[in-house]
mmCIF file of C-alpha atoms in Angstrom:
data_model
loop_
_atom_site.group_PDB
_atom_site.id
_atom_site.type_symbol
_atom_site.label_atom_id
_atom_site.label_comp_id
_atom_site.label_asym_id
_atom_site.label_seq_id
_atom_site.Cartn_x
_atom_site.Cartn_y
_atom_site.Cartn_z
ATOM 1 C CA UNK A 844 -21.462 16.482 5.058
ATOM 2 C CA UNK A 845 -17.981 16.045 6.300
ATOM 3 C CA UNK A 846 -15.115 17.088 3.736
ATOM 4 C CA UNK A 847 -12.768 14.566 2.447
ATOM 5 C CA UNK A 848 -10.046 13.618 4.892
ATOM 6 C CA UNK A 849 -6.400 13.577 3.821
ATOM 7 C CA UNK A 850 -4.936 10.372 3.408
ATOM 8 C CA UNK A 851 -1.843 8.832 5.056
ATOM 9 C CA UNK A 852 -0.050 5.414 4.956
ATOM 10 C CA UNK A 853 1.259 3.024 7.478
ATOM 11 C CA UNK A 854 3.681 0.234 6.919
ATOM 12 C CA UNK A 855 3.605 -1.686 9.914
ATOM 13 C CA UNK A 856 3.552 -5.217 11.798
ATOM 14 C CA UNK A 857 -0.135 -6.638 12.576
ATOM 15 C CA UNK A 858 -0.172 -6.812 16.445
ATOM 16 C CA UNK A 859 -3.146 -8.988 17.310
ATOM 17 C CA UNK A 860 -3.457 -7.044 20.384
ATOM 18 C CA UNK A 861 -4.064 -4.118 18.599
ATOM 19 C CA UNK A 862 -1.717 -2.196 20.973
ATOM 20 C CA UNK A 863 1.002 -1.524 18.546
ATOM 21 C CA UNK A 864 1.918 -1.481 14.916
ATOM 22 C CA UNK A 865 -0.557 -1.261 12.029
ATOM 23 C CA UNK A 866 -3.826 -1.324 14.087
ATOM 24 C CA UNK A 867 -2.608 1.295 16.453
ATOM 25 C CA UNK A 868 -1.514 3.427 13.610
ATOM 26 C CA UNK A 869 -4.845 3.159 12.024
ATOM 27 C CA UNK A 870 -6.689 3.969 15.543
ATOM 28 C CA UNK A 871 -4.423 7.154 15.946
ATOM 29 C CA UNK A 872 -5.104 8.322 12.282
ATOM 30 C CA UNK A 873 -8.872 7.895 12.807
ATOM 31 C CA UNK A 874 -8.788 9.756 16.002
ATOM 32 C CA UNK A 875 -7.148 12.675 14.231
ATOM 33 C CA UNK A 876 -9.671 12.677 11.540
ATOM 34 C CA UNK A 877 -7.246 11.275 8.806
ATOM 35 C CA UNK A 878 -7.849 8.311 6.687
ATOM 36 C CA UNK A 879 -5.093 5.697 7.086
ATOM 37 C CA UNK A 880 -4.118 3.302 4.628
ATOM 38 C CA UNK A 881 -2.520 0.208 5.855
ATOM 39 C CA UNK A 882 0.274 -2.165 4.399
ATOM 40 C CA UNK A 883 1.281 -5.083 6.444
ATOM 41 C CA UNK A 884 4.978 -5.767 6.701
ATOM 42 C CA UNK A 885 4.875 -8.704 9.258
ATOM 43 C CA UNK A 886 2.459 -11.199 11.146
ATOM 44 C CA UNK A 887 3.225 -11.350 14.757
ATOM 45 C CA UNK A 888 2.069 -13.864 17.492
ATOM 46 C CA UNK A 889 1.841 -11.546 20.611
ATOM 47 C CA UNK A 890 -0.135 -10.104 23.290
ATOM 48 C CA UNK A 891 0.615 -6.683 24.873
ATOM 49 C CA UNK A 892 3.077 -8.325 27.372
ATOM 50 C CA UNK A 893 4.645 -11.399 25.270
ATOM 51 C CA UNK A 894 6.176 -11.396 21.965
ATOM 52 C CA UNK A 895 6.048 -15.090 20.803
ATOM 53 C CA UNK A 896 6.773 -15.088 17.057
ATOM 54 C CA UNK A 897 6.837 -13.188 13.770
ATOM 55 C CA UNK A 898 6.345 -13.940 10.014
ATOM 56 C CA UNK A 899 8.121 -11.373 7.897
ATOM 57 C CA UNK A 900 6.718 -10.292 4.542
ATOM 58 C CA UNK A 901 9.484 -9.804 1.809
ATOM 59 C CA UNK A 902 9.937 -6.349 0.168
ATOM 60 C CA UNK A 903 8.053 -7.551 -2.920
ATOM 61 C CA UNK A 904 4.898 -8.318 -1.127
ATOM 62 C CA UNK A 905 4.985 -5.046 0.809
ATOM 63 C CA UNK A 906 5.403 -3.170 -2.292
ATOM 64 C CA UNK A 907 2.736 -4.792 -4.043
ATOM 65 C CA UNK A 908 0.347 -3.760 -1.181
ATOM 66 C CA UNK A 909 1.463 -0.180 -1.248
ATOM 67 C CA UNK A 910 1.481 0.337 -5.179
ATOM 68 C CA UNK A 911 -2.393 0.559 -6.050
ATOM 69 C CA UNK A 912 -3.116 2.613 -2.766
ATOM 70 C CA UNK A 913 -0.158 4.930 -3.852
ATOM 71 C CA UNK A 914 -1.533 5.288 -7.173
ATOM 72 C CA UNK A 915 -5.333 6.024 -6.238
ATOM 73 C CA UNK A 916 -4.944 7.986 -2.917
ATOM 74 C CA UNK A 917 -1.600 9.687 -3.431
ATOM 75 C CA UNK A 918 -0.846 10.272 0.315
ATOM 76 C CA UNK A 919 2.021 12.751 0.989
ATOM 77 C CA UNK A 920 2.962 11.149 4.483
ATOM 78 C CA UNK A 921 3.907 7.621 5.160
ATOM 79 C CA UNK A 922 4.827 6.004 8.489
ATOM 80 C CA UNK A 923 7.063 3.053 8.600
ATOM 81 C CA UNK A 924 7.388 0.636 11.635
ATOM 82 C CA UNK A 925 9.028 -2.997 11.724
ATOM 83 C CA UNK A 926 10.695 -4.805 8.719
ATOM 84 C CA UNK A 927 12.578 -7.925 8.510
ATOM 85 C CA UNK A 928 15.938 -6.146 8.097
ATOM 86 C CA UNK A 929 17.677 -3.012 6.916
ATOM 87 C CA UNK A 930 18.117 -4.142 3.243
ATOM 88 C CA UNK A 931 14.319 -4.772 2.936
ATOM 89 C CA UNK A 932 13.692 -1.368 4.254
ATOM 90 C CA UNK A 933 15.908 0.116 1.989
ATOM 91 C CA UNK A 934 14.217 -1.579 -0.918
ATOM 92 C CA UNK A 935 10.936 -0.375 0.169
ATOM 93 C CA UNK A 936 11.720 3.176 0.745
ATOM 94 C CA UNK A 937 13.442 3.552 -2.461
ATOM 95 C CA UNK A 938 10.252 2.081 -4.077
ATOM 96 C CA UNK A 939 7.929 4.215 -2.384
ATOM 97 C CA UNK A 940 9.764 7.309 -3.717
ATOM 98 C CA UNK A 941 9.663 5.882 -7.215
ATOM 99 C CA UNK A 942 5.850 5.134 -6.982
ATOM 100 C CA UNK A 943 5.127 8.453 -5.145
ATOM 101 C CA UNK A 944 7.964 10.945 -5.905
ATOM 102 C CA UNK A 945 8.336 13.357 -2.953
ATOM 103 C CA UNK A 946 6.552 11.431 -0.425
ATOM 104 C CA UNK A 947 7.598 12.225 3.165
ATOM 105 C CA UNK A 948 8.520 9.198 5.148
ATOM 106 C CA UNK A 949 8.411 8.981 8.943
ATOM 107 C CA UNK A 950 10.255 5.965 10.229
ATOM 108 C CA UNK A 951 9.903 4.566 13.859
ATOM 109 C CA UNK A 952 13.002 2.326 14.231
ATOM 110 C CA UNK A 953 12.546 -0.789 15.941
ATOM 111 C CA UNK A 954 15.742 -2.499 16.749
ATOM 112 C CA UNK A 955 14.823 -4.943 19.519
ATOM 113 C CA UNK A 956 16.227 -8.628 18.723
ATOM 114 C CA UNK A 957 13.147 -10.056 19.121
ATOM 115 C CA UNK A 958 11.631 -8.339 16.039
ATOM 116 C CA UNK A 959 14.586 -9.802 14.133
ATOM 117 C CA UNK A 960 16.964 -6.816 13.700
ATOM 118 C CA UNK A 961 20.795 -6.900 13.893
ATOM 119 C CA UNK A 962 22.234 -3.421 13.158
ATOM 120 C CA UNK A 963 25.561 -4.628 14.119
ATOM 121 C CA UNK A 964 26.611 -6.474 11.044
ATOM 122 C CA UNK A 965 28.799 -4.382 8.601
ATOM 123 C CA UNK A 966 26.499 -5.011 5.740
ATOM 124 C CA UNK A 967 23.297 -3.798 7.609
ATOM 125 C CA UNK A 968 25.287 -0.889 8.992
ATOM 126 C CA UNK A 969 26.188 0.167 5.613
ATOM 127 C CA UNK A 970 22.407 -0.145 4.276
ATOM 128 C CA UNK A 971 21.160 1.782 7.292
ATOM 129 C CA UNK A 972 23.383 4.631 6.118
ATOM 130 C CA UNK A 973 21.743 4.472 2.812
ATOM 131 C CA UNK A 974 18.387 4.596 4.165
ATOM 132 C CA UNK A 975 18.734 7.956 5.901
ATOM 133 C CA UNK A 976 18.440 10.255 3.056
ATOM 134 C CA UNK A 977 15.128 8.713 1.986
ATOM 135 C CA UNK A 978 13.462 9.796 5.348
ATOM 136 C CA UNK A 979 11.751 12.942 6.341
ATOM 137 C CA UNK A 980 11.881 12.230 10.047
ATOM 138 C CA UNK A 981 13.486 9.487 12.284
ATOM 139 C CA UNK A 982 11.920 8.964 15.832
ATOM 140 C CA UNK A 983 14.505 6.916 17.676
ATOM 141 C CA UNK A 984 14.563 6.652 21.585
ATOM 142 C CA UNK A 985 17.861 7.227 23.336
ATOM 143 C CA UNK A 986 19.043 3.591 23.196
ATOM 144 C CA UNK A 987 18.047 3.211 19.579
ATOM 145 C CA UNK A 988 19.872 6.628 18.359
ATOM 146 C CA UNK A 989 23.243 5.304 20.044
ATOM 147 C CA UNK A 990 23.003 2.240 17.890
ATOM 148 C CA UNK A 991 21.905 3.996 14.722
ATOM 149 C CA UNK A 992 24.864 6.501 15.212
ATOM 150 C CA UNK A 993 27.274 3.875 15.093
ATOM 151 C CA UNK A 994 27.911 3.348 18.824
ATOM 152 C CA UNK A 995 30.965 5.587 18.462
ATOM 153 C CA UNK A 996 33.275 6.046 21.505
ATOM 154 C CA UNK A 997 32.362 9.443 23.516
ATOM 155 C CA UNK A 998 29.004 9.729 21.639
ATOM 156 C CA UNK A 999 25.999 10.382 23.841
ATOM 157 C CA UNK A 1000 22.432 10.327 22.349
ATOM 158 C CA UNK A 1001 22.418 13.960 21.521
ATOM 159 C CA UNK A 1002 25.609 13.690 19.598
ATOM 160 C CA UNK A 1003 24.473 10.850 17.745
ATOM 161 C CA UNK A 1004 20.901 12.475 16.989
ATOM 162 C CA UNK A 1005 22.887 15.878 15.665
ATOM 163 C CA UNK A 1006 24.919 13.506 13.474
ATOM 164 C CA UNK A 1007 21.932 11.753 11.961
ATOM 165 C CA UNK A 1008 20.057 14.897 11.406
ATOM 166 C CA UNK A 1009 22.448 15.906 8.647
ATOM 167 C CA UNK A 1010 20.564 13.482 6.641
ATOM 168 C CA UNK A 1011 16.878 13.816 7.910
ATOM 169 C CA UNK A 1012 15.123 15.340 10.980
ATOM 170 C CA UNK A 1013 15.685 13.508 14.055
ATOM 171 C CA UNK A 1014 13.083 13.306 17.008
ATOM 172 C CA UNK A 1015 14.958 12.151 20.052
ATOM 173 C CA UNK A 1016 12.543 10.655 22.439
ATOM 174 C CA UNK A 1017 12.677 11.149 26.049
ATOM 175 C CA UNK A 1018 11.512 8.010 27.498
ATOM 176 C CA UNK A 1019 15.071 6.593 28.242
ATOM 177 C CA UNK A 1020 17.073 9.707 28.389
ATOM 178 C CA UNK A 1021 19.254 9.514 31.411
ATOM 179 C CA UNK A 1022 19.726 13.325 31.726
ATOM 180 C CA UNK A 1023 16.410 14.615 30.716
ATOM 181 C CA UNK A 1024 13.816 12.057 31.231
ATOM 182 C CA UNK A 1025 10.650 12.681 29.514
ATOM 183 C CA UNK A 1026 12.102 15.537 27.341
ATOM 184 C CA UNK A 1027 11.906 15.004 23.448
ATOM 185 C CA UNK A 1028 14.345 17.041 21.174
ATOM 186 C CA UNK A 1029 13.617 17.727 17.504
ATOM 187 C CA UNK A 1030 16.704 18.133 15.503
ATOM 188 C CA UNK A 1031 16.507 19.692 12.084
ATOM 189 C CA UNK A 1032 18.217 21.695 9.529
ATOM 190 C CA UNK A 1033 16.796 24.800 10.964
ATOM 191 C CA UNK A 1034 17.658 24.470 14.524
ATOM 192 C CA UNK A 1035 16.985 22.251 17.770
ATOM 193 C CA UNK A 1036 13.440 22.391 19.532
ATOM 194 C CA UNK A 1037 12.894 20.913 23.058
ATOM 195 C CA UNK A 1038 9.794 19.365 24.025
ATOM 196 C CA UNK A 1039 9.180 19.260 27.855
ATOM 197 C CA UNK A 1040 6.859 16.447 29.315
ATOM 198 C CA UNK A 1041 3.471 16.999 30.331
ATOM 199 C CA UNK A 1042 1.852 17.602 33.627
ATOM 200 C CA UNK A 1043 -0.547 14.586 33.489
ATOM 201 C CA UNK A 1044 0.294 11.097 35.107
ATOM 202 C CA UNK A 1045 1.321 8.651 32.375
ATOM 203 C CA UNK A 1046 1.537 4.725 32.501
ATOM 204 C CA UNK A 1047 3.833 2.516 30.570
ATOM 205 C CA UNK A 1048 2.201 1.444 27.418
ATOM 206 C CA UNK A 1049 2.650 -1.421 24.783
ATOM 207 C CA UNK A 1050 3.004 0.642 21.497
ATOM 208 C CA UNK A 1051 3.627 4.039 22.597
ATOM 209 C CA UNK A 1052 6.439 4.653 20.057
ATOM 210 C CA UNK A 1053 4.085 3.616 17.196
ATOM 211 C CA UNK A 1054 1.369 5.784 18.445
ATOM 212 C CA UNK A 1055 3.794 8.872 18.861
ATOM 213 C CA UNK A 1056 5.227 8.487 15.283
ATOM 214 C CA UNK A 1057 1.513 7.971 13.904
ATOM 215 C CA UNK A 1058 0.335 10.911 15.579
ATOM 216 C CA UNK A 1059 3.126 13.102 14.235
ATOM 217 C CA UNK A 1060 2.358 11.774 10.850
ATOM 218 C CA UNK A 1061 -1.316 12.865 11.156
ATOM 219 C CA UNK A 1062 -0.438 16.171 12.390
ATOM 220 C CA UNK A 1063 1.782 16.733 9.287
ATOM 221 C CA UNK A 1064 -1.113 15.570 6.970
ATOM 222 C CA UNK A 1065 -3.406 18.119 8.801
ATOM 223 C CA UNK A 1066 -0.906 20.784 7.610
ATOM 224 C CA UNK A 1067 1.104 21.690 10.723
ATOM 225 C CA UNK A 1068 4.743 22.427 10.503
ATOM 226 C CA UNK A 1069 7.203 19.704 11.837
ATOM 227 C CA UNK A 1070 7.897 21.304 15.169
ATOM 228 C CA UNK A 1071 4.094 21.846 15.798
ATOM 229 C CA UNK A 1072 3.434 18.269 14.539
ATOM 230 C CA UNK A 1073 5.828 16.922 17.002
ATOM 231 C CA UNK A 1074 4.629 18.900 19.973
ATOM 232 C CA UNK A 1075 0.857 18.008 19.229
ATOM 233 C CA UNK A 1076 1.867 14.430 18.564
ATOM 234 C CA UNK A 1077 3.582 14.212 21.902
ATOM 235 C CA UNK A 1078 0.451 15.741 23.704
ATOM 236 C CA UNK A 1079 -1.631 13.108 21.964
ATOM 237 C CA UNK A 1080 0.582 10.317 22.973
ATOM 238 C CA UNK A 1081 0.591 11.727 26.645
ATOM 239 C CA UNK A 1082 -3.334 11.386 26.734
ATOM 240 C CA UNK A 1083 -2.828 7.827 25.326
ATOM 241 C CA UNK A 1084 -0.515 6.949 28.109
ATOM 242 C CA UNK A 1085 -2.703 8.502 30.829
ATOM 243 C CA UNK A 1086 -6.024 7.015 29.465
ATOM 244 C CA UNK A 1087 -5.636 3.579 31.501
ATOM 245 C CA UNK A 1088 -3.302 2.011 33.919
ATOM 246 C CA UNK A 1089 -3.058 -1.316 32.022
ATOM 247 C CA UNK A 1090 -0.507 -1.833 29.224
ATOM 248 C CA UNK A 1091 -3.461 -1.105 26.481
ATOM 249 C CA UNK A 1092 -4.281 2.623 26.025
ATOM 250 C CA UNK A 1093 -7.301 4.190 24.841
ATOM 251 C CA UNK A 1094 -7.447 6.699 21.704
ATOM 252 C CA UNK A 1095 -9.034 10.061 21.611
ATOM 253 C CA UNK A 1096 -8.269 13.715 21.045
#
């Protein structure tokens, strides 16, 4: 009989296509032989190609879903995807730490306007700075890290990532990096780790960022260090990207 699997939690939006968000996270966890607990943060109307609308869940309903799961299963790692806005995110991460002291949160920031985010307002920018200390790992792409770093003059993505890593570890993804396309860099208090792209042919995929952050979360739950988890998570995501030529990928180790 198989031994009991580690538990992890995902807080993310419900994408009916199954390519991104909560369903993609659960598929990724299952492929890693990790038991995924799911909390819905938004109900979207979309396909793999077209985003039509979203109904956001307020912080209270998100926390209400998470509370009994955290009490019974006590996951050590939790991955978070889209939420309505930064104040909602802040309220949720604070509650997670109260409900499960020491929980390690991996945040995949989704900053697209179609998902309802606006980090340019002063109030939201201040709330975002308050979120960072509650995180274990932040996984922005190049464009997102510039926004999260405050769009400061003369800052490139690497400088912004280093600045953010004073609060939590940062994995700067390579999909949009102008100088090092495909290279990911992990910034931690212990140093900097460069993760080169693999050799296999990959295809653009709906939900690739969700899959990467979920794979890293699964690898951490399996007991790997953060650098190893990021390396293995990247390799898993590259398999996902090479699995099919359409926008929807297949999950397997």
